[in-house]
Coordinates of C-alpha atoms in Angstrom, one line a residue:
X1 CA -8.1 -23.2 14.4
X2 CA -10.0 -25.7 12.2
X3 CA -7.5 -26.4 9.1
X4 CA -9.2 -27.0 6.0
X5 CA -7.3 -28.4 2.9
X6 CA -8.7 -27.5 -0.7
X7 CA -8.5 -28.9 -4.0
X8 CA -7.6 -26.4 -6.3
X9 CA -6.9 -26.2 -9.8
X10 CA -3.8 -25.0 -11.5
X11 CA -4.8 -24.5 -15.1
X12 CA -2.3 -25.4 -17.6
X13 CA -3.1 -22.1 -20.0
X14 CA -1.0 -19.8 -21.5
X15 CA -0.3 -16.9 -18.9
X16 CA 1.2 -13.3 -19.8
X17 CA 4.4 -13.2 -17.9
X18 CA 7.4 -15.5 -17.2
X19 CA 8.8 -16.1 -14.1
X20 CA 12.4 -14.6 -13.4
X21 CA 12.6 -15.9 -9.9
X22 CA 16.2 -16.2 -7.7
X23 CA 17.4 -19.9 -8.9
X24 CA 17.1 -22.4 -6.0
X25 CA 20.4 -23.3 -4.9
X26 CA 22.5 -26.1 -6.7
X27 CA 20.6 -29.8 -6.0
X28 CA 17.4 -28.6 -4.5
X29 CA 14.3 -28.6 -5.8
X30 CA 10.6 -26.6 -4.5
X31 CA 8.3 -28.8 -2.8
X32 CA 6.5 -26.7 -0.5
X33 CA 5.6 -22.4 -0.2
X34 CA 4.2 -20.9 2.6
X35 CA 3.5 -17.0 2.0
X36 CA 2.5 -14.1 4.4
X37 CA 1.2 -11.6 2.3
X38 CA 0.1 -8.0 3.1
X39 CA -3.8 -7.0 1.5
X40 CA -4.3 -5.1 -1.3
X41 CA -4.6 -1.0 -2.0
X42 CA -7.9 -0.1 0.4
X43 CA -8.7 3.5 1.7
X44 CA -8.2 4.5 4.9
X45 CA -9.6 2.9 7.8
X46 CA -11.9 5.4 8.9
X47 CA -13.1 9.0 7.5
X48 CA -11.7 11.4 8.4
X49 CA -8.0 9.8 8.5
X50 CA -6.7 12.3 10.7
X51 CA -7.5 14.6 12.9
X52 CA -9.2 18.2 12.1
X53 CA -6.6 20.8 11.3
X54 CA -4.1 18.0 10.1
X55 CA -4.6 19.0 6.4
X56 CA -5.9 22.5 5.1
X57 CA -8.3 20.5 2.4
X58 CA -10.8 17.4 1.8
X59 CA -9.3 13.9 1.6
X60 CA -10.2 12.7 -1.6
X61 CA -12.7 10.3 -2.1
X62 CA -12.7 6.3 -2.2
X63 CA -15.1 4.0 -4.2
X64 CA -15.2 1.7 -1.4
X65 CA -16.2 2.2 2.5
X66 CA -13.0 3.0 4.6
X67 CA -10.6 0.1 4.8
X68 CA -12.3 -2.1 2.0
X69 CA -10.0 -3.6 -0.8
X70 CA -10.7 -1.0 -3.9
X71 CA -11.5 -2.4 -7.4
X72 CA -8.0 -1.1 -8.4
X73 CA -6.2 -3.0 -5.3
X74 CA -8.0 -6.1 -6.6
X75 CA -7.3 -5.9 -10.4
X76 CA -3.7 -5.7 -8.9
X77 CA -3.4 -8.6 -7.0
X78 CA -5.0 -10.5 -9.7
X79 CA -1.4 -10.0 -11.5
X80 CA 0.4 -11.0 -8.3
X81 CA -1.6 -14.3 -8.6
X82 CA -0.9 -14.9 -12.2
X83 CA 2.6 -14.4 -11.7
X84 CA 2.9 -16.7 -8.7
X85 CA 1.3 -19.5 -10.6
X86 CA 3.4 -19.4 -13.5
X87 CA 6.2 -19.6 -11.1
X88 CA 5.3 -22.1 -9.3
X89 CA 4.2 -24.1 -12.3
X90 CA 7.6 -23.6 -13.8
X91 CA 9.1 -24.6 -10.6
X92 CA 7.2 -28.0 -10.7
X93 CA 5.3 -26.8 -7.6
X94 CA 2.2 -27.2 -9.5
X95 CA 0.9 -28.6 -11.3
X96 CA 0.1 -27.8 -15.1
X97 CA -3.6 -29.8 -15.0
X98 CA -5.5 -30.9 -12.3
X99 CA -5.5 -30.1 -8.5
X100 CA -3.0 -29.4 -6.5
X101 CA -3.7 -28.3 -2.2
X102 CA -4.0 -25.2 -1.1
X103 CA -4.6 -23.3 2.1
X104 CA -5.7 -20.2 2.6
X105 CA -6.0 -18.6 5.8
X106 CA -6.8 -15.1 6.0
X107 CA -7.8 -12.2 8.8
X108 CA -11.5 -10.9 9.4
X109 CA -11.1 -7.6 7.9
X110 CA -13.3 -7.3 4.6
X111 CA -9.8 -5.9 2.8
X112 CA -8.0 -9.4 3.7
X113 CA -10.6 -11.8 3.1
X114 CA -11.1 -10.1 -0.3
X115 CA -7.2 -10.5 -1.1
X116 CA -7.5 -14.1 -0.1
X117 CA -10.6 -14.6 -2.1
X118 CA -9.2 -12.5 -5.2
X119 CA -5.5 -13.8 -4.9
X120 CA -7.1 -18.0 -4.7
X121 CA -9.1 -17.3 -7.8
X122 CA -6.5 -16.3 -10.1
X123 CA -3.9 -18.9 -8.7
X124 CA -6.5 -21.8 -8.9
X125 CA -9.0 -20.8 -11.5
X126 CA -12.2 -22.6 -11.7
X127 CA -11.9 -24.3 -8.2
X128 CA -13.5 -23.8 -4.9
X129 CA -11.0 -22.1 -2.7
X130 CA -12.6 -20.4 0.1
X131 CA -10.3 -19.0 2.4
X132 CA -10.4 -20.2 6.1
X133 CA -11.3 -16.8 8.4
X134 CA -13.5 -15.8 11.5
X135 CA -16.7 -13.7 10.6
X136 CA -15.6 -10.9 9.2
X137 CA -15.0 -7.8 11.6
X138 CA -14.8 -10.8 14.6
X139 CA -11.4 -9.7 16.0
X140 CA -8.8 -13.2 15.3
X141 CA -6.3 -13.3 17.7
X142 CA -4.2 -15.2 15.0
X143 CA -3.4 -12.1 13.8
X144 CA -3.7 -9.8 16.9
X145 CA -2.8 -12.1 19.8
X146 CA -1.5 -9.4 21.8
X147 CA -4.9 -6.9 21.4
X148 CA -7.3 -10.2 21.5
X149 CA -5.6 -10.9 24.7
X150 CA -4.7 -14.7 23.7
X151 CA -0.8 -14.2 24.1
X152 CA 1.0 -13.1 27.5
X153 CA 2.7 -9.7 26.9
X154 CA 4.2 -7.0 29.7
X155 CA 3.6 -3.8 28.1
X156 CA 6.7 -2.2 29.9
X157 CA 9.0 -4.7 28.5
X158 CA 7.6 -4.0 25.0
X159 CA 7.9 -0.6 25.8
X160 CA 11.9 -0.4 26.6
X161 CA 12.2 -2.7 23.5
X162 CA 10.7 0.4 21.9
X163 CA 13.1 2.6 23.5
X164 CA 16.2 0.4 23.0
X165 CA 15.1 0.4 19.1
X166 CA 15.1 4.6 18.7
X167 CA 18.8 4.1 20.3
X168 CA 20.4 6.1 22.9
X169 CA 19.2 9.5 21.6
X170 CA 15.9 8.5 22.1
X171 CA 13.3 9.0 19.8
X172 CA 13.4 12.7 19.8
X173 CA 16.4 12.1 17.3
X174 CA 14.3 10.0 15.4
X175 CA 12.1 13.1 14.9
X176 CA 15.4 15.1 14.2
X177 CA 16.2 12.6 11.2
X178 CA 13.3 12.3 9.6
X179 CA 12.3 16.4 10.2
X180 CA 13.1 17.2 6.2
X181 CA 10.3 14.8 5.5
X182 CA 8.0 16.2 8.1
X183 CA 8.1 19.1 6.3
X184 CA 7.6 18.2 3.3
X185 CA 5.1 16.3 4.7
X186 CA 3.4 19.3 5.8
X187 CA 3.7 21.5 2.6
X188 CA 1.6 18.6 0.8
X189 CA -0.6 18.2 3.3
X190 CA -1.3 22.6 4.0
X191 CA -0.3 24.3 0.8
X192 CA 2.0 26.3 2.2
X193 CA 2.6 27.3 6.0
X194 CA -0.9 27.6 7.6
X195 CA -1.3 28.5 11.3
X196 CA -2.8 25.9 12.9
X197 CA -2.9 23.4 9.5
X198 CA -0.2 20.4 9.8
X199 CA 1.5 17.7 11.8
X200 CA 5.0 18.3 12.1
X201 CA 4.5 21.0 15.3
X202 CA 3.4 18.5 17.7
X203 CA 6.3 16.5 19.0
X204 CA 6.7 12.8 18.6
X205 CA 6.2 10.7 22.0
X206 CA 5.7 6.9 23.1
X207 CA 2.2 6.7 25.1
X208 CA 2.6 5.2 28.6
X209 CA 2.7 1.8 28.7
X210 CA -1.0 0.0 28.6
X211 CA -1.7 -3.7 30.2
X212 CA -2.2 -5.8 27.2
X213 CA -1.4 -3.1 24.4
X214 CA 1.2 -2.7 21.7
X215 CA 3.2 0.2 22.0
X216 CA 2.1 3.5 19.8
X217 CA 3.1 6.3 19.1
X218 CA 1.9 10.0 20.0
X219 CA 2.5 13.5 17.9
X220 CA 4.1 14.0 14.8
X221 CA 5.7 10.7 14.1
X222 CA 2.2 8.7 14.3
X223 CA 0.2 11.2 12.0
X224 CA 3.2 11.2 9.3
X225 CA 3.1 7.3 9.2
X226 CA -0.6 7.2 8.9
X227 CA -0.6 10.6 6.1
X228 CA 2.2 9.1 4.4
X229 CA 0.7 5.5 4.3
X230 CA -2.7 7.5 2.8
X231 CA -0.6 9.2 -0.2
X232 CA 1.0 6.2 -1.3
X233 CA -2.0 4.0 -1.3
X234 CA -3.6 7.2 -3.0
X235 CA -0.8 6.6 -5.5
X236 CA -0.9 3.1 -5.7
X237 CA -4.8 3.0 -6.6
X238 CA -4.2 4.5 -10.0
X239 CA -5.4 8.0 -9.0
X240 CA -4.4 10.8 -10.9
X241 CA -2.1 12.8 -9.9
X242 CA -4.3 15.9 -9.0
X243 CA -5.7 13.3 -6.5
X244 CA -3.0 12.4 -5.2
X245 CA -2.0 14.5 -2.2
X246 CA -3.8 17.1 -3.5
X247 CA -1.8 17.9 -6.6
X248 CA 0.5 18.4 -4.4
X249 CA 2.7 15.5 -4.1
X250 CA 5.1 13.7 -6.7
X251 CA 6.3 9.9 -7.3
X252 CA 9.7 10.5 -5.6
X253 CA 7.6 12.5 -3.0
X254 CA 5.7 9.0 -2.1
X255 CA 8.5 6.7 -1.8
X256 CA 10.8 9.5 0.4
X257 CA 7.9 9.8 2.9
X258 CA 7.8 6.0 2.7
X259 CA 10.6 6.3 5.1
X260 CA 7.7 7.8 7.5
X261 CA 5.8 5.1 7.8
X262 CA 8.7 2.3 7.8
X263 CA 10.5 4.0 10.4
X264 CA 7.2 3.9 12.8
X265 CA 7.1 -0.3 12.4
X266 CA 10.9 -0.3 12.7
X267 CA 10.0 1.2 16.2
X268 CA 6.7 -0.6 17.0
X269 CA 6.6 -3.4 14.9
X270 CA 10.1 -4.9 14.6
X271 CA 11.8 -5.2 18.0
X272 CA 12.1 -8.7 19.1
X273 CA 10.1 -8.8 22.4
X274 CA 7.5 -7.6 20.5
X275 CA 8.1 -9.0 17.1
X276 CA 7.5 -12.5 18.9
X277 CA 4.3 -11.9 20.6
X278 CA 2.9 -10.5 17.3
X279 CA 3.8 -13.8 15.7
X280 CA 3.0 -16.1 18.7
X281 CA 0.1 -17.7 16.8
X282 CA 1.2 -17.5 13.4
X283 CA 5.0 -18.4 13.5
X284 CA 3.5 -21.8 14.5
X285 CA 1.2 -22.5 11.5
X286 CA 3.7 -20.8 9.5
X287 CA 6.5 -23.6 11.0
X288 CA 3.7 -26.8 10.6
X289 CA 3.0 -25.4 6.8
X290 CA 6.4 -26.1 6.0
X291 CA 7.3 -29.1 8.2
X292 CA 4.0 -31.3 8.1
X293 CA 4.5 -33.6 5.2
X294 CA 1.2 -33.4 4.7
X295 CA 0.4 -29.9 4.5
X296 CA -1.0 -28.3 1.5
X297 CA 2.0 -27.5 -1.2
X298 CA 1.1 -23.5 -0.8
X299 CA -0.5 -21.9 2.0
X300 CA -0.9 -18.7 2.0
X301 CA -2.1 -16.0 4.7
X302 CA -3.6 -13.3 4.3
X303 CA -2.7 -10.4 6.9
X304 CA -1.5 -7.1 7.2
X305 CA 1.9 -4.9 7.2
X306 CA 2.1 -5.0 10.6
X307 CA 2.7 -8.9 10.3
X308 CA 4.8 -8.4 8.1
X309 CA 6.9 -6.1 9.6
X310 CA 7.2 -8.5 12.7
X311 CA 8.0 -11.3 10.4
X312 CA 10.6 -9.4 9.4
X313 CA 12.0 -8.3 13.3
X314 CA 11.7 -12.0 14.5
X315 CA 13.8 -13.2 11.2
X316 CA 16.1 -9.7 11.0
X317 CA 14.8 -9.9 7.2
X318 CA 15.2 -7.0 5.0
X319 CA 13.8 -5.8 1.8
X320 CA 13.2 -2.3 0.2
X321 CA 10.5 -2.7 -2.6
X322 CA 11.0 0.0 -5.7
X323 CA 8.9 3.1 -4.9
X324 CA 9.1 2.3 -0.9
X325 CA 11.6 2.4 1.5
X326 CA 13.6 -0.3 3.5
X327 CA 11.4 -2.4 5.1
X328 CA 8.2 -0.8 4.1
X329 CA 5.3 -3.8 3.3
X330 CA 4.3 -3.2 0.0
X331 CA 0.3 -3.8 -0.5
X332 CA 0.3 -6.9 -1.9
X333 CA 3.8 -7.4 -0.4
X334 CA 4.5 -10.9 0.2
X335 CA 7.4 -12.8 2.7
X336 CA 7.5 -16.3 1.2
X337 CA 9.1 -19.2 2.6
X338 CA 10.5 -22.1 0.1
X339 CA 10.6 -25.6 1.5
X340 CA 13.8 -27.0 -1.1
X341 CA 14.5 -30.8 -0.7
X342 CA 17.5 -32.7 -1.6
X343 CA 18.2 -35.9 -3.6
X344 CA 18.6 -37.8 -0.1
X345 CA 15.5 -36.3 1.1
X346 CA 16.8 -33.5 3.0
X347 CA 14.7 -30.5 3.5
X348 CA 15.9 -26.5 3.9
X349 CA 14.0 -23.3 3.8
X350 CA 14.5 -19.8 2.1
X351 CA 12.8 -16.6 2.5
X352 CA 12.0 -14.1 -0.3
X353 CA 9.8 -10.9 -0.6
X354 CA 8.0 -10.9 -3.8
X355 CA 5.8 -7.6 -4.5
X356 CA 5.0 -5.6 -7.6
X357 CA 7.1 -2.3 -7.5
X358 CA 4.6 0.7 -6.4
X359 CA 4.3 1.6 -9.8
X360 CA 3.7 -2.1 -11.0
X361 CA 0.6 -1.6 -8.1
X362 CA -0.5 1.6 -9.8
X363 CA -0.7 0.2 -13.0
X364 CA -2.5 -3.3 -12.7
X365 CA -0.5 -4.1 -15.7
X366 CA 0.5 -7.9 -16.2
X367 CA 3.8 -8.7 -14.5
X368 CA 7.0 -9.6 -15.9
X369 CA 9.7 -9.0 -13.6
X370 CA 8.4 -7.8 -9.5
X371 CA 10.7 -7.5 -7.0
X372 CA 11.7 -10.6 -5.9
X373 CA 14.6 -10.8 -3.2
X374 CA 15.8 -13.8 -1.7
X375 CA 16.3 -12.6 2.3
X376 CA 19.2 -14.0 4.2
X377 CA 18.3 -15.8 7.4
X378 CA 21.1 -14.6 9.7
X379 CA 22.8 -17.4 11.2
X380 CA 22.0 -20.1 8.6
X381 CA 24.9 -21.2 6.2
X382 CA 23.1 -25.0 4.9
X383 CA 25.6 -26.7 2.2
X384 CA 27.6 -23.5 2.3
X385 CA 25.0 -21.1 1.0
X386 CA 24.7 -18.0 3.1
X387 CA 21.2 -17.3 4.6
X388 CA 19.9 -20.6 3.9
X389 CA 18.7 -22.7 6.4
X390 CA 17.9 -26.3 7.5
X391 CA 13.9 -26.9 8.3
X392 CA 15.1 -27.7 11.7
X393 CA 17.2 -24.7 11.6
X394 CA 14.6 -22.4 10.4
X395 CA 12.1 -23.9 12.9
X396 CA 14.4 -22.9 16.0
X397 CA 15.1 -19.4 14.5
X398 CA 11.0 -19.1 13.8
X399 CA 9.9 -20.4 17.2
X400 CA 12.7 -19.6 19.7

């Protein structure tokens, strides 16, 4: 992929937040980001969402085509933007006047190229900061390698990863655990019990293993992810509440049945055999970003949760965003990487996950104080702080 280095500004105006941001370690200082960050609030991706019978009334309506970043998702990210630059700013990352290099790389979907687009604006305002991408709707295997084809992958192997994820008790007992939300799921989704309206009858499956596909799941467990994903974004867009799941669904309702959709990546997204295919393309840009001297001072990508969620299984990073549950990308969602240098030179890395809290996404208000969670790497202890690694640490643990 052709890499293409901007000039961008970092204006030195007044900006309506301060950064409260995890203190770097004692002696190190910021001289490099690189961010994976999850698009903003779009619709669903197609229309209907789910199948016939799976709710007893009409999905509400979007103001964008399926999939597109909404006006709401946008106004959102602007504040993540604005936050991140006064950060970094503070930080000395960037500077108050004049240009400073950033890279933005971002997938073909009209929703990511949007956030790259939006999120580049606000963090560099007044320069030219196109975001590097593929034509949009041309499939990039950076971001699918294992769809696209570009990345060896047996899908038995990822299936019994799948398998050895749900545990012993297979994932009928992952069904079993999460059945009080199913039905909750279904009360929001039917009114009240409704022959034939609903998801939670059909049981939850793993479809026979395909040459060349991710693993996915069948019945009950794949609809709830996808109908719970559609009533928090609902949520998040600033609907109101008669909107959101009907009238039928409250704020604690959204982040419970968060667990719905989390616990679907932590089958299919997160185990390791698969986690690293995912990531076979991008763990490599993501591991010159921070160790090319010469590399912009913040790149950031511009993908989807499931990256995310395989970031997350390749690193065994955890985060749980207010509103969501453990592990659940947030839209907007971001895993950063800080490149810290010592006085003799020596470099180390730290993850974080910086999002707004759902509600923080609902409102589009100016941010004061996200989520922001620094994420232990396992296995790293650098100058005796826990989770923190050396680049060549982090490199090996990235790439291995």
């Amino acid at each position: 992929m052709k890499r293409l280095l901007i000039a961008t500004l970092i204006a030195g105006m007044a900006t309506p937040v301060a950064a409260r941001e995890p203190a770097a370690p004692a002696g190190l200082t910021l001289d490099r980001v690189v961010l994976l960050m999850r698009h903003g609030v779009r619709p669903p991706t197609k229309s209907p969402p789910l199948p016939a019978g799976s709710a007893r009334d009409a999905w509400p309506q979007w103001p964008v085509a399926p999939g597109y970043l909404t006006p709401h998702g946008r106004a959102a990210l602007v504040q993540v933007a604005r936050y991140d630059r006064t950060t970094w700013t503070a930080a000395g990352l960037l500077p108050r006047r004049g240009c400073a290099r950033l890279r933005i790389v971002a997938d073909s979907d009209q929703r990511t190229i949007e956030t790259a687009r939006t999120y580049a604006a606000d963090l560099a305002p007044g320069c030219s900061s196109a975001p590097e991408h593929k034509p949009q709707d041309v499939a990039d295997p950076l971001f699918s390698p294992i769809d696209e084809g570009a990345v060896p992958f047996d899908a038995e192997e990822a299936r019994a990863a799948v398998l050895a994820a749900a545990g012993p008790a297979g994932i009928a007992a992952e069904e079993r655990r999460l059945a009080p939300l199913l039905t909750r799921l279904d009360v929001i989704l039917c009114g009240k019990p409704t022959p034939g309206c609903g998801i939670a009858a059909t049981p939850t499956g793993l479809a026979p293993a395909r040459p060349g596909k991710r693993p996915k799941l069948t019945g009950a467990l794949d609809r709830a992810s996808t109908a719970a994903q559609i009533l928090l974004l609902e949520y998040a867009d600033g609907k109101p509440m008669t909107d959101v799941g009907w009238g039928r669904a409250t704020p604690a309702d959204i982040g419970r049945l968060s667990e719905l959709h989390s616990a679907e990546f932590r089958l299919l997204a997160r185990p390791r055999y698969v986690a690293k295919a995912n990531l076979a393309l991008l763990a490599p840009l993501i591991a010159e970003s921070l160790g090319d001297d010469g590399a912009a001072a913040v790149t950031m990508i511009s993908g989807h949760d499931t990256n995310i969620a395989s970031l997350g299984g390749l690193l065994d990073l955890h985060w749980r965003v207010p509103g969501l549950a453990v592990d659940d990308p947030s839209p907007g969602g971001a895993i950063i990487f800080e490149r810290l240098r010592d006085a003799a030179g020596d470099r180390y890395v730290r993850a974080l996950f910086r999002s707004q809290t759902l509600d923080q996404i609902r409102s589009a208000a100016p941010l004061a104080a996200p989520y922001v969670a620094v994420l232990p790497i396992p296995d790293c202890k650098a100058r005796g702080v826990a989770g923190l690694c050396t680049l060549a640490e982090f490199r090996a643990a990235l790439l291995r």
